[in-house]
Coordinates of C-alpha atoms and ligand atoms in Angstrom, one line a residue:
X1 CA -92.4 -78.9 66.5
X2 CA -91.9 -75.2 67.2
X3 CA -89.4 -73.0 65.4
X4 CA -87.0 -70.6 67.1
X5 CA -88.0 -67.1 67.7
X6 CA -86.6 -63.6 67.3
X7 CA -87.4 -60.7 69.6
X8 CA -88.9 -57.6 67.9
X9 CA -88.1 -54.1 68.9
X10 CA -91.6 -54.0 70.5
X11 CA -90.4 -56.7 72.9
X12 CA -92.7 -59.3 71.4
X13 CA -91.3 -62.6 70.0
X14 CA -91.8 -63.7 66.4
X15 CA -91.0 -67.2 65.0
X16 CA -88.0 -67.3 62.7
X17 CA -89.8 -69.5 60.2
X18 CA -93.3 -69.0 59.0
X19 CA -95.8 -69.7 56.2
X20 CA -96.5 -67.1 53.4
X21 CA -100.1 -66.8 52.2
X22 CA -99.6 -65.0 48.9
X23 CA -101.2 -67.0 46.0
X24 CA -103.0 -69.4 48.4
X25 CA -106.5 -69.4 46.9
X26 CA -109.1 -68.2 49.3
X27 CA -111.1 -71.4 49.0
X28 CA -108.1 -73.4 50.1
X29 CA -106.7 -71.1 52.7
X30 CA -108.5 -72.4 55.8
X31 CA -107.4 -76.0 55.2
X32 CA -103.9 -75.0 54.2
X33 CA -103.4 -73.0 57.3
X34 CA -105.0 -75.7 59.5
X35 CA -102.7 -78.3 58.1
X36 CA -99.7 -76.0 58.4
X37 CA -100.4 -75.6 62.1
X38 CA -100.6 -79.4 62.4
X39 CA -97.2 -79.6 60.7
X40 CA -95.8 -77.1 63.2
X41 CA -96.1 -73.7 61.7
X42 CA -96.9 -70.9 64.1
X43 CA -96.2 -67.8 62.0
X44 CA -98.6 -66.8 59.1
X45 CA -97.8 -64.0 56.7
X46 CA -100.9 -62.5 55.2
X47 CA -101.9 -59.2 53.5
X48 CA -105.1 -57.5 52.5
X49 CA -103.8 -57.8 49.0
X50 CA -103.8 -61.6 49.2
X51 CA -107.6 -61.6 49.7
X52 CA -107.6 -64.7 52.0
X53 CA -107.4 -63.3 55.5
X54 CA -110.8 -64.4 56.6
X55 CA -110.2 -67.9 55.4
X56 CA -106.7 -68.1 56.9
X57 CA -108.2 -66.9 60.2
X58 CA -110.8 -69.7 60.0
X59 CA -108.0 -72.3 59.7
X60 CA -106.3 -70.9 62.8
X61 CA -109.6 -70.7 64.7
X62 CA -110.3 -74.4 63.8
X63 CA -106.9 -75.4 65.2
X64 CA -107.5 -73.4 68.4
X65 CA -111.0 -74.8 68.9
X66 CA -109.6 -78.4 68.6
X67 CA -107.0 -77.6 71.2
X68 CA -104.0 -77.9 68.9
X69 CA -102.7 -74.4 69.8
X70 CA -103.7 -71.4 71.8
X71 CA -104.0 -67.9 70.2
X72 CA -100.9 -66.8 71.9
X73 CA -98.9 -69.6 70.3
X74 CA -99.7 -68.2 66.8
X75 CA -98.2 -65.1 65.3
X76 CA -100.2 -63.3 62.5
X77 CA -98.5 -60.8 60.3
X78 CA -100.7 -58.8 57.9
X79 CA -100.3 -55.7 55.7
X80 CA -102.0 -52.5 54.8
X81 CA -102.5 -52.1 51.1
X82 CA -101.3 -49.0 49.2
X83 CA -104.7 -47.6 48.5
X84 CA -105.4 -47.1 52.2
X85 CA -102.5 -45.0 53.5
X86 CA -104.6 -42.0 54.5
X87 CA -105.2 -42.0 58.3
X88 CA -108.9 -42.7 58.3
X89 CA -108.6 -45.4 55.7
X90 CA -105.7 -47.1 57.5
X91 CA -107.6 -47.1 60.8
X92 CA -110.7 -48.6 59.1
X93 CA -108.6 -51.2 57.3
X94 CA -106.8 -52.3 60.4
X95 CA -110.1 -52.8 62.2
X96 CA -111.7 -54.6 59.2
X97 CA -108.6 -56.9 58.7
X98 CA -108.5 -57.7 62.4
X99 CA -112.2 -58.7 62.2
X100 CA -111.6 -60.8 59.1
X101 CA -108.9 -62.8 60.9
X102 CA -111.2 -63.1 63.9
X103 CA -108.4 -63.8 66.4
X104 CA -108.8 -60.7 68.7
X105 CA -105.6 -59.0 67.6
X106 CA -102.9 -58.9 64.9
X107 CA -99.4 -59.6 66.0
X108 CA -97.6 -57.5 63.4
X109 CA -99.1 -55.0 60.9
X110 CA -96.9 -53.7 58.1
X111 CA -97.2 -51.0 55.5
X112 CA -97.1 -53.2 52.4
X113 CA -95.3 -50.7 50.1
X114 CA -94.0 -47.2 50.9
X115 CA -96.2 -45.7 48.2
X116 CA -99.6 -44.2 48.7
X117 CA -102.2 -44.8 45.9
X118 CA -105.6 -43.3 45.3
X119 CA -108.3 -44.8 47.4
X120 CA -110.3 -47.7 45.9
X121 CA -113.3 -49.0 47.8
X122 CA -112.2 -52.2 49.5
X123 CA -115.1 -54.2 47.9
X124 CA -113.8 -53.2 44.4
X125 CA -110.3 -54.6 45.1
X126 CA -110.1 -58.2 44.0
X127 CA -107.3 -60.7 44.0
X128 CA -105.1 -60.5 42.1
X129 CA -105.0 -57.0 43.3
X130 CA -105.3 -54.2 40.8
X131 CA -101.6 -53.9 39.9
X132 CA -101.7 -57.5 38.6
X133 CA -104.7 -56.6 36.5
X134 CA -103.5 -57.0 32.9
X135 CA -105.2 -53.7 32.0
X136 CA -103.7 -51.9 35.0
X137 CA -106.1 -49.1 34.6
X138 CA -106.0 -47.4 38.0
X139 CA -102.5 -46.5 39.1
X140 CA -102.8 -43.1 40.6
X141 CA -100.7 -41.8 43.5
X142 CA -102.3 -40.2 46.5
X143 CA -100.7 -37.3 48.5
X144 CA -100.2 -39.1 51.7
X145 CA -96.9 -38.9 53.4
X146 CA -95.6 -42.1 55.1
X147 CA -95.6 -40.2 58.4
X148 CA -99.4 -40.0 58.3
X149 CA -99.6 -43.8 57.7
X150 CA -97.0 -44.7 60.3
X151 CA -98.8 -42.6 62.9
X152 CA -102.1 -44.3 62.0
X153 CA -100.5 -47.6 62.6
X154 CA -99.3 -46.3 66.0
X155 CA -102.9 -45.4 66.8
X156 CA -103.9 -49.0 65.9
X157 CA -101.3 -50.2 68.5
X158 CA -102.9 -47.8 71.0
X159 CA -106.3 -49.3 70.2
X160 CA -104.8 -52.8 71.0
X161 CA -105.7 -54.0 67.5
X162 CA -102.1 -54.8 66.7
X163 CA -99.1 -55.5 68.9
X164 CA -96.2 -54.6 66.7
X165 CA -95.8 -52.5 63.5
X166 CA -93.4 -52.4 60.6
X167 CA -92.9 -51.8 57.0
X168 CA -92.3 -53.8 53.8
X169 CA -90.3 -52.9 50.7
X170 CA -88.8 -49.8 52.3
X171 CA -85.2 -48.8 52.0
X172 CA -82.8 -46.8 54.2
X173 CA -84.1 -43.3 53.7
X174 CA -87.7 -44.3 54.7
X175 CA -86.5 -46.2 57.8
X176 CA -84.3 -43.3 59.0
X177 CA -87.1 -40.9 58.4
X178 CA -89.7 -42.9 60.3
X179 CA -87.2 -43.1 63.2
X180 CA -87.3 -39.3 63.5
X181 CA -90.9 -39.3 64.6
X182 CA -92.0 -42.7 65.6
X183 CA -93.5 -43.4 69.1
X184 CA -93.3 -47.1 68.5
X185 CA -90.3 -48.7 66.9
X186 CA -90.1 -50.3 63.5
X187 CA -90.3 -53.9 64.6
X188 CA -89.8 -55.6 61.3
X189 CA -88.7 -54.8 57.7
X190 CA -90.0 -57.3 55.2
X191 CA -88.0 -57.3 52.0
X192 CA -87.3 -59.4 49.0
X193 CA -84.1 -61.3 50.0
X194 CA -82.4 -64.2 48.3
X195 CA -78.9 -64.8 46.9
X196 CA -79.7 -62.9 43.7
X197 CA -80.8 -59.9 45.8
X198 CA -78.7 -59.7 49.0
X199 CA -79.0 -56.0 49.9
X200 CA -76.2 -56.3 52.4
X201 CA -76.2 -52.6 53.4
X202 CA -79.9 -52.6 54.1
X203 CA -79.6 -55.8 56.1
X204 CA -76.8 -54.3 58.1
X205 CA -78.7 -51.1 58.7
X206 CA -81.8 -52.9 59.9
X207 CA -79.7 -55.1 62.2
X208 CA -77.9 -52.1 63.6
X209 CA -81.2 -50.5 64.3
X210 CA -82.7 -53.7 65.9
X211 CA -85.2 -54.0 63.1
X212 CA -85.9 -57.7 62.4
X213 CA -85.7 -58.5 58.7
X214 CA -88.2 -60.9 57.3
X215 CA -87.1 -62.3 53.9
X216 CA -89.7 -62.9 51.2
X217 CA -89.3 -64.8 48.0
X218 CA -86.4 -66.7 49.5
X219 CA -86.3 -69.0 46.4
X220 CA -85.8 -66.0 44.1
X221 CA -87.2 -66.5 40.6
X222 CA -89.3 -69.6 41.5
X223 CA -92.3 -67.6 42.8
X224 CA -92.5 -65.2 39.9
X225 CA -92.7 -68.0 37.3
X226 CA -96.3 -68.5 38.4
X227 CA -97.3 -64.9 37.5
X228 CA -98.6 -63.2 34.3
X229 CA -96.0 -62.3 31.6
X230 CA -94.9 -58.9 32.8
X231 CA -94.2 -60.2 36.3
X232 CA -92.4 -63.3 34.9
X233 CA -90.1 -61.3 32.6
X234 CA -87.0 -61.0 34.8
X235 CA -87.5 -64.6 36.2
X236 CA -88.0 -66.6 33.1
X237 CA -84.4 -66.7 31.9
X238 CA -82.8 -66.7 35.3
X239 CA -81.3 -70.0 36.5
X240 CA -83.3 -71.4 39.4
X241 CA -81.5 -71.0 42.7
X242 CA -82.2 -74.7 43.4
X243 CA -80.0 -75.6 40.5
X244 CA -77.0 -73.3 41.2
X245 CA -73.8 -75.2 42.0
X246 CA -72.9 -73.7 45.4
X247 CA -76.4 -74.2 46.6
X248 CA -76.5 -77.8 45.4
X249 CA -73.1 -78.5 46.9
X250 CA -74.0 -77.1 50.3
X251 CA -77.2 -79.2 50.2
X252 CA -75.3 -82.4 49.4
X253 CA -72.8 -81.7 52.1
X254 CA -75.4 -81.1 54.8
X255 CA -77.8 -83.8 53.5
X256 CA -80.6 -81.2 53.1
X257 CA -82.5 -79.9 50.1
X258 CA -81.4 -76.8 48.1
X259 CA -84.6 -75.1 49.4
X260 CA -83.5 -75.7 52.9
X261 CA -80.1 -74.3 52.2
X262 CA -81.6 -71.2 50.8
X263 CA -83.8 -70.7 53.9
X264 CA -81.0 -71.5 56.3
X265 CA -78.8 -69.0 54.5
X266 CA -81.2 -66.4 55.8
X267 CA -82.1 -67.8 59.3
X268 CA -78.5 -68.4 60.1
X269 CA -78.2 -64.6 60.0
X270 CA -81.3 -64.1 62.2
X271 CA -83.4 -63.2 59.2
X272 CA -86.9 -64.6 59.4
X273 CA -88.3 -66.6 56.4
X274 CA -91.9 -67.2 55.2
X275 CA -91.8 -69.7 52.4
X276 CA -95.0 -70.9 50.8
X277 CA -95.8 -74.4 49.7
X278 CA -99.0 -76.4 49.2
X279 CA -97.0 -79.6 49.1
X280 CA -97.0 -81.7 52.4
X281 CA -93.4 -82.8 52.2
X282 CA -92.0 -79.4 51.3
X283 CA -94.1 -77.8 54.0
X284 CA -92.4 -79.9 56.5
X285 CA -88.8 -79.5 55.1
X286 CA -89.3 -75.7 54.8
X287 CA -90.0 -75.6 58.5
X288 CA -86.8 -77.4 59.5
X289 CA -84.5 -74.5 58.9
X290 CA -84.5 -72.8 62.3
X291 CA -81.7 -72.5 64.8
X292 CA -80.4 -75.9 65.8
X293 CA -81.5 -77.5 62.5
X294 CA -78.2 -77.5 60.7
X295 CA -75.5 -75.0 59.9
X296 CA -73.9 -73.8 56.7
X297 CA -70.2 -73.3 56.9
X298 CA -68.9 -69.7 56.7
X299 CA -67.4 -70.5 53.3
X300 CA -70.8 -71.8 52.1
X301 CA -72.5 -68.7 53.4
X302 CA -70.0 -66.5 51.6
X303 CA -70.3 -68.4 48.3
X304 CA -74.1 -68.2 48.4
X305 CA -74.0 -64.5 49.1
X306 CA -71.6 -64.0 46.2
X307 CA -74.4 -65.0 43.8
X308 CA -75.7 -61.5 44.3
X309 CA -76.7 -59.8 41.1
X310 CA -78.9 -57.0 42.5
X311 CA -81.7 -58.8 40.7
X312 CA -85.1 -57.8 42.0
X313 CA -88.2 -59.7 40.8
X314 CA -90.9 -57.8 42.8
X315 CA -90.3 -54.4 41.2
X316 CA -93.3 -52.2 40.4
X317 CA -90.8 -49.9 38.7
X318 CA -90.3 -52.6 36.2
X319 CA -93.5 -54.7 35.8
X320 CA -96.1 -52.0 35.9
X321 CA -97.3 -50.4 32.7
X322 CA -97.1 -47.1 34.5
X323 CA -94.0 -47.7 36.7
X324 CA -93.8 -46.9 40.3
X325 CA -90.1 -46.6 40.8
X326 CA -89.9 -47.1 44.5
X327 CA -86.6 -48.8 44.4
X328 CA -84.8 -46.2 42.3
Ligands
LIG401 P1 -91.3 -68.4 47.9 O1 -89.9 -68.0 47.7 O2 -91.8 -68.9 49.2 O3 -91.5 -69.5 46.7 C1 -92.7 -70.1 46.5 C2 -92.5 -71.1 45.4 O4 -91.5 -72.0 45.7 C3 -93.7 -71.9 45.0 O5 -93.7 -72.1 43.6 C4 -93.5 -73.2 45.7 O6 -94.2 -74.2 45.1 C5 -92.0 -73.4 45.6 N1 -91.5 -74.1 46.8 C6 -91.8 -74.0 48.1 N2 -91.1 -74.8 48.9 C7 -90.3 -75.5 48.1 C8 -89.4 -76.5 48.3 N3 -89.1 -77.0 49.5 N4 -88.7 -77.0 47.2 C9 -89.0 -76.6 46.0 N5 -89.9 -75.6 45.7 C10 -90.5 -75.1 46.7 O7 -92.1 -67.2 47.4 P2 -93.1 -66.2 47.7 O8 -94.5 -66.8 47.8 O9 -92.9 -65.1 46.7 O10 -92.7 -65.6 49.1 C11 -93.1 -66.1 50.3 C12 -94.1 -65.3 51.1 O11 -93.5 -64.0 51.3 C13 -95.4 -65.0 50.4 O12 -96.3 -66.1 50.4 C14 -95.9 -63.8 51.1 O13 -96.4 -64.1 52.3 C15 -94.6 -63.0 51.3 N6 -94.3 -62.0 50.2 C16 -94.4 -60.7 50.6 C17 -94.2 -59.7 49.7 C18 -94.2 -58.2 50.1 O14 -94.3 -57.4 49.2 N7 -94.1 -57.9 51.3 C19 -94.0 -60.0 48.3 C20 -93.9 -61.4 48.0 C21 -94.1 -62.3 48.9

């Protein structure tokens, strides 16, 4: 089964539903990705930070070699980590990441966070990446403007290493700024987006500017409960979105699971989703939320959006010992 697609500003199409690779252990990534392809997933969301790109690429290559899919049926997103924003580093990382995936090209390459940090040799960066290191020793900013990084990504497009480019965890000012000098459009903005963090203005801005939003952590607190204490702090006493009344009611009415309702709440507004699951049945249900799957009523959509608390779980301005207040 294939999911619906959205058209990026670059003109390339991206599936509306994909599979997120954060916290998928490297040793399981090849099998996980291969089975996800068998289940019907075509979009994979990776990052240098997740430290499983090579293995995820192996899973895709296995599926291609067995004739399950062709390269052009698959859409790979990956991201440039914060320590590599300087032009030469960004160019080298894009090349190395593309080689790690081993698929000829990357479909969408994102700046992971709009903050430049001091260079760390790639070999020294381990998963969980340094800002999940309990000691958090090295959090030093680097003097690299986003313009330099964006223009490096454009060079990577010129080199045909990547097809489309975008940014994650950015807000309005950064998007407007990039638009003043970009040669290639911002194809996608990947943001934390769930009913506790709706960011309606940012969503509207992106949609006005034809920037496709990809929502991450669609289940809100759930994902953060698996992390070390500082990262869990905001999630641990927050009611799970799966248990919230309006979500449960919409699930019962549509004969779907609360997880599917949370995903459909995004896809129904043309926002792509990239849930992660290692569980076969969930993997399957998470995929069945594209266009034509089922619809929430306008009232259900409004009631779910009204759960907004401006509650951000992935906030380095909160969980880092030396805060990086990028959302201030
Ligand atoms: P998620 O919202 O996909 O939640 C994952 C959690 O939900 C896991 O605990 C999983 O077991 C559980 N789950 C999955 N399907 C379920 C279902 N049907 N029913 C009940 N529970 C279910 O969280 P995420 O991993 O934070 O986000 C998804 C992806 O987004 C990541 O894998 C990654 O690719 C991307 N991401 C990007 C950034 C960024 O900074 N750009 C940050 C976080 C995540």
